[in-house]
Coordinates of C-alpha atoms in Angstrom, one line a residue:
Chain A
X677 CA 42.5 15.8 24.4
X678 CA 43.9 18.3 25.9
X679 CA 44.6 19.9 29.6
X680 CA 42.5 22.4 31.4
X681 CA 45.0 24.8 31.3
X682 CA 44.9 24.4 27.2
X683 CA 41.1 24.6 27.4
X684 CA 41.3 27.6 29.7
X685 CA 43.7 29.7 27.7
X686 CA 42.0 28.6 23.9
X687 CA 38.6 29.5 25.6
X688 CA 40.7 33.0 26.6
X689 CA 41.8 33.2 23.0
X690 CA 39.1 32.3 20.8
X691 CA 41.2 29.6 18.6
X692 CA 42.0 26.3 19.9
X693 CA 45.9 26.4 21.3
X694 CA 48.5 23.8 22.8
X695 CA 51.4 23.6 24.6
X696 CA 54.5 24.5 23.5
X697 CA 52.4 27.7 21.5
X698 CA 53.2 31.5 21.8
X699 CA 50.9 33.3 22.5
X700 CA 49.4 36.9 24.3
X701 CA 46.5 37.1 26.7
X702 CA 43.9 38.9 28.1
X703 CA 44.6 39.1 32.1
X704 CA 41.6 39.0 34.0
X705 CA 42.5 40.1 37.3
X706 CA 46.6 40.6 38.6
X707 CA 48.1 42.2 41.9
X708 CA 51.1 43.0 43.5
X709 CA 52.3 43.5 46.6
X710 CA 54.7 46.3 48.9
X711 CA 57.6 44.0 47.8
X712 CA 57.3 44.2 44.0
X713 CA 55.2 47.6 43.9
X714 CA 57.7 50.4 43.8
X715 CA 59.6 48.5 41.2
X716 CA 56.7 48.4 39.1
X717 CA 55.8 51.9 39.3
X718 CA 59.5 52.5 38.2
X719 CA 58.7 50.9 35.2
X720 CA 55.2 52.5 34.4
X721 CA 56.8 55.5 34.8
X722 CA 59.5 54.4 32.5
X723 CA 57.5 53.2 29.8
X724 CA 55.4 56.7 30.4
X725 CA 52.4 55.4 31.8
X726 CA 49.5 57.3 32.8
X727 CA 46.6 55.2 33.4
X728 CA 46.4 51.5 34.4
X729 CA 44.3 49.4 32.0
X730 CA 41.6 48.4 34.3
X731 CA 41.4 49.3 38.1
X732 CA 38.6 46.9 38.4
X733 CA 41.0 44.4 37.4
X734 CA 43.7 45.3 39.7
X735 CA 44.6 44.2 43.9
X736 CA 47.6 45.8 45.9
X737 CA 47.9 43.6 49.3
X738 CA 50.4 45.1 51.7
X739 CA 52.0 41.8 53.3
X740 CA 55.9 41.7 52.9
X741 CA 56.8 44.6 55.4
X742 CA 53.7 45.0 57.9
X743 CA 54.1 47.1 59.1
X744 CA 57.5 48.6 57.7
X745 CA 60.7 47.7 59.9
X746 CA 62.7 50.7 58.7
X747 CA 62.6 54.5 57.1
X748 CA 63.2 52.9 53.4
X749 CA 60.4 50.3 53.7
X750 CA 58.2 53.0 55.1
X751 CA 59.2 55.6 52.4
X752 CA 58.9 52.8 49.3
X753 CA 55.5 51.5 50.7
X754 CA 54.2 55.8 50.9
X755 CA 55.1 55.7 47.0
X756 CA 52.9 52.5 46.3
X757 CA 50.3 54.2 48.5
X758 CA 50.3 57.1 46.5
X759 CA 50.0 55.3 43.4
X760 CA 47.0 53.5 44.3
X761 CA 45.0 56.6 45.2
X762 CA 46.1 58.3 42.0
X763 CA 45.4 55.2 39.9
X764 CA 41.7 54.8 42.1
X765 CA 42.5 51.7 42.8
X766 CA 39.6 50.5 45.2
X767 CA 40.9 46.8 45.7
X768 CA 43.6 47.7 47.8
X769 CA 44.4 45.6 50.9
X770 CA 46.7 48.0 54.0
X771 CA 49.4 46.3 56.4
X772 CA 48.0 43.8 58.6
X773 CA 45.1 42.5 56.5
X774 CA 47.1 39.7 55.6
X775 CA 49.4 37.9 52.4
X776 CA 48.3 38.7 48.8
X777 CA 47.4 35.1 47.8
X778 CA 45.5 34.5 50.7
X779 CA 43.3 37.5 50.6
X780 CA 43.0 37.6 46.9
X781 CA 40.7 34.4 47.1
X782 CA 39.0 35.6 50.3
X783 CA 38.1 38.4 49.3
X784 CA 36.6 36.4 46.1
X785 CA 38.3 38.4 43.4
X786 CA 39.1 35.5 41.3
X787 CA 37.2 32.9 39.9
X788 CA 37.9 29.3 38.2
X789 CA 38.8 29.9 34.8
X790 CA 40.5 33.0 35.2
X791 CA 43.8 34.2 33.7
X792 CA 45.5 35.8 36.8
X793 CA 49.2 37.3 37.2
X794 CA 50.6 38.2 40.6
X795 CA 53.9 39.4 40.9
X796 CA 55.1 37.0 43.3
X797 CA 56.4 33.8 42.9
X798 CA 54.2 32.2 45.3
X799 CA 50.9 33.3 43.0
X800 CA 50.8 29.6 41.8
X801 CA 48.8 29.0 45.0
X802 CA 45.7 30.6 43.1
X803 CA 45.8 27.5 41.0
X804 CA 43.7 25.6 44.1
X805 CA 40.7 27.8 42.3
X806 CA 41.0 26.0 39.1
X807 CA 42.4 29.1 37.7
X808 CA 45.7 29.9 35.7
X809 CA 47.7 32.1 38.2
X810 CA 51.3 33.0 37.0
X811 CA 54.0 34.3 39.1
X812 CA 56.0 37.0 37.0
X813 CA 58.6 40.2 37.9
X814 CA 58.0 43.6 38.3
X815 CA 58.7 44.8 34.4
X816 CA 56.1 42.0 33.2
X817 CA 53.3 43.0 35.6
X818 CA 54.4 47.0 34.5
X819 CA 53.4 45.4 30.9
X820 CA 50.2 44.1 32.3
X821 CA 49.3 46.9 33.7
X822 CA 49.5 49.0 30.7
X823 CA 48.0 46.6 28.1
X824 CA 46.0 44.0 30.0
X825 CA 47.8 41.5 28.1
X826 CA 50.9 39.3 28.8
X827 CA 52.7 36.7 26.8
X828 CA 52.8 33.1 27.6
X829 CA 54.7 30.0 26.2
X830 CA 51.4 27.5 26.6
X831 CA 52.5 24.8 29.1
X832 CA 52.8 21.5 29.4
X833 CA 51.2 19.7 32.4
X834 CA 52.5 17.4 34.4
X835 CA 49.4 15.2 36.5
X836 CA 50.1 14.7 40.0
X837 CA 47.6 11.9 41.3
X838 CA 47.3 11.2 44.6
X839 CA 44.9 8.8 46.1
X840 CA 44.5 7.3 49.7
X841 CA 44.0 8.6 52.8
X842 CA 46.5 10.7 54.6
X843 CA 47.7 9.1 58.0
X844 CA 46.4 10.9 61.4
X845 CA 49.2 13.6 61.8
X846 CA 50.1 13.6 58.1
X847 CA 49.2 16.8 56.1
X848 CA 49.2 18.0 52.5
X849 CA 52.5 19.7 53.7
X850 CA 53.9 16.7 54.3
X851 CA 52.2 15.5 50.8
X852 CA 54.0 18.3 49.1
X853 CA 57.2 18.2 50.5
X854 CA 57.4 13.8 49.9
X855 CA 56.2 15.5 46.0
X856 CA 59.0 18.2 45.8
X857 CA 61.7 15.4 46.4
X858 CA 60.4 13.0 43.7
X859 CA 60.2 15.9 41.1
X860 CA 63.4 17.5 42.2
X861 CA 63.9 21.9 42.4
X862 CA 62.8 22.2 38.7
X863 CA 61.5 18.9 37.2
X864 CA 58.6 20.6 36.6
X865 CA 60.4 23.7 35.0
X866 CA 58.1 25.8 32.2
X867 CA 55.5 23.2 32.9
X868 CA 52.7 23.0 35.3
X869 CA 51.4 20.8 37.7
X870 CA 48.2 19.7 38.6
X871 CA 47.3 17.7 41.4
X872 CA 44.4 15.4 41.4
X873 CA 42.8 11.9 43.4
X874 CA 40.8 11.4 45.8
X875 CA 43.4 12.7 48.4
X876 CA 42.9 16.4 46.5
X877 CA 39.2 15.9 46.2
X878 CA 38.9 15.4 49.8
X879 CA 40.8 18.0 51.0
X880 CA 40.3 21.3 52.4
X881 CA 40.6 24.8 50.6
X882 CA 43.3 25.0 52.6
X883 CA 45.1 22.6 52.4
X884 CA 44.8 22.5 48.6
X885 CA 46.2 26.2 48.7
X886 CA 49.5 24.4 50.6
X887 CA 49.8 22.0 47.6
X888 CA 49.6 25.0 44.9
X889 CA 51.7 27.1 46.8
X890 CA 54.6 25.0 46.5
X891 CA 54.7 24.2 42.7
X892 CA 57.0 27.2 42.3
X893 CA 59.8 25.0 44.2
X894 CA 59.8 22.6 41.1
X895 CA 60.2 25.3 38.9
X896 CA 56.7 24.8 37.4
X897 CA 54.9 27.4 35.9
X898 CA 51.8 27.3 38.3
X899 CA 49.9 24.5 39.4
X900 CA 45.6 23.7 38.9
X901 CA 43.1 21.7 40.8
X902 CA 40.1 21.2 39.4
X903 CA 37.5 23.6 40.6
X904 CA 34.6 22.1 42.9
X905 CA 31.7 22.9 44.9
X906 CA 34.1 23.7 48.0
X907 CA 36.1 26.0 45.9
X908 CA 32.7 27.8 44.4
X909 CA 31.3 28.1 48.2
X910 CA 35.0 29.6 49.5
X911 CA 35.6 32.1 47.0
X912 CA 31.6 33.1 47.3
X913 CA 31.1 33.1 43.5
X914 CA 30.8 30.8 40.2
X915 CA 33.3 30.6 37.5
X916 CA 34.3 28.5 34.2
X917 CA 35.3 25.3 35.3
X918 CA 37.8 23.2 33.2
X919 CA 38.8 19.3 33.1
X920 CA 42.0 18.1 31.8
X921 CA 41.5 14.9 29.6
X922 CA 45.1 14.5 29.0
X923 CA 48.5 15.1 30.9
X924 CA 52.6 15.6 29.2
X925 CA 52.7 12.2 32.2
X926 CA 51.5 11.2 35.3
X927 CA 53.2 10.6 38.5
X928 CA 51.2 8.5 41.1
X929 CA 51.2 9.0 44.8
X930 CA 50.1 7.0 47.1
X931 CA 48.7 9.3 49.9
X932 CA 48.4 6.6 52.5
X933 CA 52.2 6.0 52.9
X934 CA 53.3 9.2 53.8
X935 CA 54.8 10.6 57.0
X936 CA 55.8 14.0 58.4
X937 CA 58.4 14.9 56.7
X938 CA 61.4 17.7 57.0
X939 CA 63.0 19.4 54.1
X940 CA 66.2 20.2 55.2
X941 CA 68.7 23.1 54.7
X942 CA 69.6 24.2 52.3
X943 CA 67.7 22.7 49.5
X944 CA 63.9 22.2 49.4
X945 CA 63.7 19.0 47.5
X946 CA 66.2 17.6 50.7
X947 CA 63.6 16.3 52.3
X948 CA 63.4 13.4 55.1
X949 CA 61.0 11.5 56.9
X950 CA 60.9 13.5 60.7
X951 CA 62.5 10.0 62.0
X952 CA 65.4 10.9 60.4
X953 CA 66.3 14.3 61.9
X954 CA 64.4 13.8 64.8
X955 CA 66.5 15.2 68.1
X956 CA 67.6 18.2 66.1
X957 CA 67.7 21.4 68.3
X958 CA 65.7 24.3 66.8
X959 CA 66.1 28.2 68.3
X960 CA 63.4 29.0 66.9
X961 CA 59.4 27.6 65.4
X962 CA 57.2 29.6 63.0
X963 CA 53.9 29.4 61.9
X964 CA 52.6 30.9 59.2
X965 CA 53.0 32.0 55.2
X966 CA 51.1 31.6 52.4
X967 CA 52.3 28.0 52.7
X968 CA 50.5 27.2 56.1
X969 CA 49.4 30.6 58.0
X970 CA 45.5 29.7 57.5
X971 CA 42.8 28.6 60.3
X972 CA 43.3 25.3 59.7
X973 CA 46.9 25.4 60.0
X974 CA 46.8 27.3 63.5
X975 CA 44.0 25.5 64.9
X976 CA 45.9 22.5 64.4
X977 CA 49.4 23.8 66.0
X978 CA 46.8 24.8 68.7
X979 CA 45.7 21.3 69.3
X980 CA 49.1 20.2 69.9
X981 CA 49.9 23.5 71.4
X982 CA 47.5 23.3 74.6
X983 CA 48.5 23.2 77.5
X984 CA 52.0 22.9 76.8
X985 CA 55.0 25.2 76.4
X986 CA 57.0 26.0 74.0
X987 CA 61.1 26.0 74.9
X988 CA 62.2 28.1 72.1
X989 CA 60.9 31.1 70.5
X990 CA 57.8 30.5 68.8
X991 CA 56.3 32.8 66.1
X992 CA 53.3 32.5 64.8
X993 CA 51.4 34.7 61.9
X994 CA 48.0 34.3 60.6
X995 CA 48.0 34.4 57.1
X996 CA 45.1 37.1 57.0
X997 CA 43.1 39.4 59.4
X998 CA 40.0 37.3 58.8
X999 CA 41.7 34.2 60.4
X1000 CA 43.2 36.3 63.1
X1001 CA 39.9 37.5 63.9
X1002 CA 38.5 33.8 64.0
X1003 CA 41.5 33.0 66.1
X1004 CA 40.7 35.3 68.8
X1005 CA 36.6 34.6 68.1
X1006 CA 37.6 30.8 69.0
X1007 CA 39.7 31.2 71.9
X1008 CA 42.5 29.6 69.7
X1009 CA 45.0 32.6 70.2
X1010 CA 44.2 31.9 74.0
X1011 CA 45.8 28.4 73.9
X1012 CA 49.3 29.9 71.6
X1013 CA 49.8 32.5 74.2
X1014 CA 49.7 30.4 77.2
X1015 CA 51.7 28.3 75.3
X1016 CA 54.2 31.0 74.8
X1017 CA 53.3 32.2 71.5
X1018 CA 54.0 35.3 70.0
X1019 CA 51.7 36.3 67.1
X1020 CA 52.9 38.6 64.4
X1021 CA 50.8 41.2 62.1
X1022 CA 48.5 38.9 59.5
X1023 CA 51.2 39.3 56.7
X1024 CA 54.9 37.3 55.5
X1025 CA 55.8 37.3 59.0
X1026 CA 59.6 36.4 59.1
X1027 CA 59.4 33.9 56.0
X1028 CA 61.4 36.3 53.8
X1029 CA 64.3 37.2 56.6
X1030 CA 63.8 41.2 56.9
X1031 CA 61.5 41.6 60.1
X1032 CA 59.3 39.8 63.0
X1033 CA 61.8 36.7 63.5
X1034 CA 65.2 37.3 61.4
X1035 CA 67.5 34.5 63.1
X1036 CA 70.9 35.2 63.8
X1037 CA 74.5 33.6 63.5
X1038 CA 74.1 30.0 63.7
X1039 CA 70.2 30.0 64.8
X1040 CA 68.2 26.6 63.5
X1041 CA 64.3 27.3 62.5
X1042 CA 61.5 25.4 61.7
X1043 CA 58.9 26.5 59.8
X1044 CA 56.0 25.8 58.3
X1045 CA 56.8 28.0 55.5
X1046 CA 58.2 27.2 51.4
X1047 CA 61.8 27.5 51.4
X1048 CA 65.1 27.1 53.4
X1049 CA 67.6 28.6 51.1
X1050 CA 71.1 30.0 52.2
X1051 CA 70.1 33.2 54.6
X1052 CA 66.4 33.1 53.4
X1053 CA 65.5 34.2 57.2
X1054 CA 68.7 35.5 58.5
X1055 CA 72.1 35.3 58.8
X1056 CA 73.7 33.0 56.2
X1057 CA 75.0 30.5 59.1
X1058 CA 71.4 29.9 59.9
X1059 CA 69.6 27.1 58.9
X1060 CA 65.5 26.7 58.1
X1061 CA 64.0 23.4 58.2
X1062 CA 60.3 22.9 56.6
X1063 CA 57.7 21.1 57.8
X1064 CA 53.7 21.0 58.8
X1065 CA 52.2 23.4 61.5
X1066 CA 51.7 19.9 63.1
X1067 CA 55.4 18.9 63.4
X1068 CA 56.4 22.8 63.9
X1069 CA 54.1 22.9 67.0
X1070 CA 55.7 19.7 68.5
X1071 CA 59.1 20.9 67.9
X1072 CA 58.4 24.1 69.8
X1073 CA 57.2 22.1 72.9
X1074 CA 60.2 19.9 72.9
X1075 CA 62.9 23.1 71.6
X1076 CA 63.7 20.6 69.1
X1077 CA 62.3 18.6 65.4
X1078 CA 59.5 16.3 66.5
X1079 CA 57.4 13.6 65.2
X1080 CA 53.9 15.2 65.8
X1081 CA 52.2 12.1 66.1
X1082 CA 53.5 11.8 70.0
X1083 CA 51.3 14.8 70.7
X1084 CA 48.1 13.3 69.2
X1085 CA 45.5 11.9 71.0
Chain B
X1202 CA 77.6 40.0 18.0
X1203 CA 80.0 38.5 20.0
X1204 CA 80.4 38.5 23.4
X1205 CA 83.6 37.7 24.5
X1206 CA 84.4 37.5 28.6
X1207 CA 86.1 35.9 31.8
X1208 CA 84.2 33.4 33.6
X1209 CA 82.7 33.4 36.8
X1210 CA 81.5 29.9 37.8
X1211 CA 78.5 28.8 39.9
X1212 CA 76.7 25.7 40.6
X1213 CA 72.9 24.5 40.4
X1214 CA 69.8 26.0 42.0
X1215 CA 71.4 29.3 42.2
X1216 CA 68.3 31.3 44.4
X1217 CA 67.4 34.8 44.1
X1218 CA 67.7 35.0 47.5
X1219 CA 71.6 34.2 47.4
X1220 CA 71.9 36.8 44.1
X1221 CA 70.4 39.6 46.2
X1222 CA 69.8 39.2 50.1
X1223 CA 66.0 39.8 51.0
X1224 CA 67.9 42.7 53.6
X1225 CA 68.7 44.9 50.7
X1226 CA 65.8 44.7 48.4
X1227 CA 63.6 47.3 50.3
X1228 CA 66.3 50.1 49.5
X1229 CA 65.6 53.6 47.8
X1230 CA 69.0 53.7 46.5
X1231 CA 69.0 51.0 43.8
X1232 CA 72.6 51.4 43.3
X1233 CA 73.3 49.3 46.2
X1234 CA 71.9 46.1 44.6
X1235 CA 75.4 45.3 42.3
X1236 CA 77.6 45.7 45.1
X1237 CA 75.8 43.0 47.0
X1238 CA 75.3 40.7 43.9
X1239 CA 75.9 36.7 44.9
X1240 CA 76.5 37.5 48.5
X1241 CA 74.6 35.1 50.1
X1242 CA 77.2 32.5 48.0
X1243 CA 80.5 34.8 48.1
X1244 CA 80.4 38.2 49.5
X1245 CA 83.6 39.2 48.0
X1246 CA 82.0 38.7 44.6
X1247 CA 81.3 42.2 43.9
X1248 CA 84.6 43.0 44.0
X1249 CA 86.2 40.5 42.1
X1250 CA 83.8 41.3 39.8
X1251 CA 84.1 43.7 36.4
X1252 CA 82.2 44.7 33.8
X1253 CA 81.9 42.3 31.1
X1254 CA 82.6 39.5 32.8
X1255 CA 80.4 36.1 32.6
X1256 CA 78.3 33.9 35.2
X1257 CA 78.5 30.1 33.8
X1258 CA 75.7 27.9 36.4
X1259 CA 74.7 24.8 36.6
X1260 CA 70.8 24.1 36.4
X1261 CA 68.0 25.8 37.4
X1262 CA 69.6 29.5 37.7
X1263 CA 68.1 32.3 39.5
X1264 CA 65.2 29.8 41.0
X1265 CA 62.9 31.4 44.2
X1266 CA 61.5 34.8 45.1
X1267 CA 60.5 36.5 41.6
X1268 CA 62.4 40.0 42.7
X1269 CA 63.7 41.5 39.8
X1270 CA 66.3 42.7 41.7
X1271 CA 68.2 39.5 41.7
X1272 CA 68.4 40.5 37.8
X1273 CA 69.4 44.0 38.3
X1274 CA 72.1 43.2 40.5
X1275 CA 73.9 41.8 38.1
X1276 CA 73.8 43.4 34.9
X1277 CA 74.6 46.6 37.3
X1278 CA 77.5 44.9 38.4
X1279 CA 78.2 44.8 34.4
X1280 CA 78.4 40.9 34.1
X1281 CA 77.8 40.7 30.5
X1282 CA 75.8 37.5 29.9
X1283 CA 74.7 34.4 32.2
X1284 CA 74.8 30.9 30.4
X1285 CA 74.0 27.4 32.3
X1286 CA 72.4 24.5 31.7
X1287 CA 69.3 25.8 32.8
X1288 CA 67.2 28.6 33.9
X1289 CA 64.5 28.6 36.4
X1290 CA 61.2 30.5 34.1
X1291 CA 60.4 34.2 36.5
X1292 CA 64.4 35.2 36.5
X1293 CA 64.4 33.6 32.7
X1294 CA 61.7 36.2 32.0
X1295 CA 62.6 38.9 34.2
X1296 CA 66.3 38.4 32.4
X1297 CA 65.1 39.1 29.2
X1298 CA 62.5 42.3 29.8
X1299 CA 65.5 44.2 31.1
X1300 CA 68.1 43.1 28.6
X1301 CA 70.3 40.9 30.0
X1302 CA 71.9 38.5 27.8
X1303 CA 70.4 35.1 29.3
X1304 CA 72.0 31.7 27.1
X1305 CA 70.8 28.3 28.2
X1306 CA 73.6 25.8 26.7
X1307 CA 73.7 21.9 27.6
X1308 CA 77.4 20.9 28.6
X1309 CA 78.5 24.4 29.8
X1310 CA 79.2 23.4 33.1
X1311 CA 81.5 20.9 32.7
X1312 CA 83.2 22.5 29.7
X1313 CA 84.8 25.7 31.5
X1314 CA 86.7 26.7 34.7
X1315 CA 86.4 29.6 36.5
X1316 CA 88.8 32.2 34.9
X1317 CA 88.2 31.0 31.7
X1318 CA 87.4 33.4 28.5
X1319 CA 84.5 32.7 26.7
X1320 CA 83.3 33.3 23.4
X1321 CA 79.5 33.3 22.7
X1322 CA 78.9 34.1 19.0
X1323 CA 75.4 35.0 19.0
X1324 CA 74.8 34.7 15.3
X1325 CA 76.2 31.2 14.3
X1326 CA 74.7 30.3 17.8
X1327 CA 77.6 28.9 19.4
X1328 CA 79.9 29.0 22.5
X1329 CA 83.8 29.1 22.1
X1330 CA 85.1 27.2 24.7
X1331 CA 88.9 25.4 25.9
X1332 CA 87.2 21.9 25.7
X1333 CA 85.7 23.3 22.2
X1334 CA 82.7 25.1 20.9
X1335 CA 79.4 24.2 22.1
X1336 CA 76.3 25.2 20.5
X1337 CA 73.0 26.8 21.6
X1338 CA 69.2 26.9 20.5
X1339 CA 68.5 30.7 19.6
X1340 CA 65.2 32.6 21.9
X1341 CA 62.3 31.9 20.9
X1342 CA 61.2 35.1 18.4
X1343 CA 58.9 37.3 20.6
X1344 CA 62.1 36.8 23.3
X1345 CA 64.3 37.7 20.9
X1346 CA 62.5 41.0 19.8
X1347 CA 62.5 42.2 23.3
X1348 CA 66.0 41.3 23.5
X1349 CA 67.0 43.6 20.5
X1350 CA 65.0 46.3 22.0
X1351 CA 66.9 46.1 25.1
X1352 CA 64.2 45.1 27.1
X1353 CA 60.2 44.8 27.6
X1354 CA 60.3 48.6 28.4
X1355 CA 61.4 49.4 25.0
X1356 CA 59.8 47.3 23.4
X1357 CA 55.9 48.5 25.0
X1358 CA 57.4 51.9 23.5
X1359 CA 58.6 50.8 20.0
X1360 CA 55.9 48.0 19.3
X1361 CA 53.0 48.6 21.9
X1362 CA 52.6 53.2 22.7
X1363 CA 53.1 54.0 18.7
X1364 CA 49.6 52.3 17.9

């Protein structure tokens, strides 16, 4: 009896291991972005490493400052670009290609059963593809680039079983916010959250990625969803499929009972039903990020915004260039522009509070992203409410937090 | 080894965005990071903190973004150790990788007040507070080895590169 995570690690190492063991593993794929890149390069220099372990297993994506917002961020990007050329890294995606966690699976760089490391906390998103995907800091990534290996403490897995059909107007974002409320900000610390059940089985890959993306907000080492035919279709490649047959504990959720949720400032677990916060005035609406910047998210928001006008700043940032192209081809972009939206360059956008929609003193934003910490999106006195793309779109129309179900026919 | 220092106290869920706000990250001059340490909570902190001081916090210290600048800001401000009820895992790895002493110690939050002097006995695994001694578990061997090397870079040079 073991978990999918234990099985993947056992398979990779070539011997049976279980939760609690300390192991050294080979990394099958590693990636970093323009935010973590400059420090990683400095650490590699300190280590006196001149060549990375395997350029075919490494991707570099510029998403945090896309395009750079000041001379220093541009200079730091140049430094990473130079490194990419020196190391002959072909899997390089410059500004405007999208967010690393979106681009890596879109390009089919990963497959189920892989062990993946990313120098970004939201690397756990890729657990949606039946892989182990772990977020790390710059020094750990530099060590991986030098050796192709890292050490891990084999984690326990908490099963989160979601059964039932989500109600109209309720999305995987509302479901995961409810789960964050139940588990808390550190309830999964050092553990893996595996999502399963018919709700997950019936979800699109986009919706699954929203679930796994937020595992880090509960302290999890990563998240996992058993791969299926949708996974293989999205990645355009097959992999090794592993299945859990035991968990440390199981949390059961009745998905059909969930209402639209909002995570209130300044803690992601401060989750309330939209009805409890309806009417709170907002100055800005952000639809995008590695949590909710996919085509499905923007399409659903556009359905609500069609023929309406946003009363407040509405910033929409697709998670990748391919999503933006699809929005243009399908006319979604026209609906959004006519509704008064500003379309940002594919990337992280204003989520981390440095550009393309930074909040001023006392400004309030309803955002589809994943963090509502003090000052996360700008001034220390600004406030961020986290919600689904539907709730965000409805709130844009009214200029205040709004239950999206009144706009769904 | 004994680490003795003055306590600065912070609460639960201290995230890396408040330890070092994102607007300071994209800087060529790394010396600005310790100047803004903990700015998201207390903008005057960097002017008050002295080398050798100790941060004591509640649960889940260092949650959120993987930005390693959070560890560097704390370390370069001269903080000798962070003692918390628990740490978020990425921050914990980043800390040890940079040779920053991090100690998980249950009960520490309610045992000290800001300004107290506490004494951490690393060999005995004990923290002396005015309310009595608290014990903490030693680091797992691999982490202890990395920390003893002074961080992952030195560990790599010593253990990996030589072979």
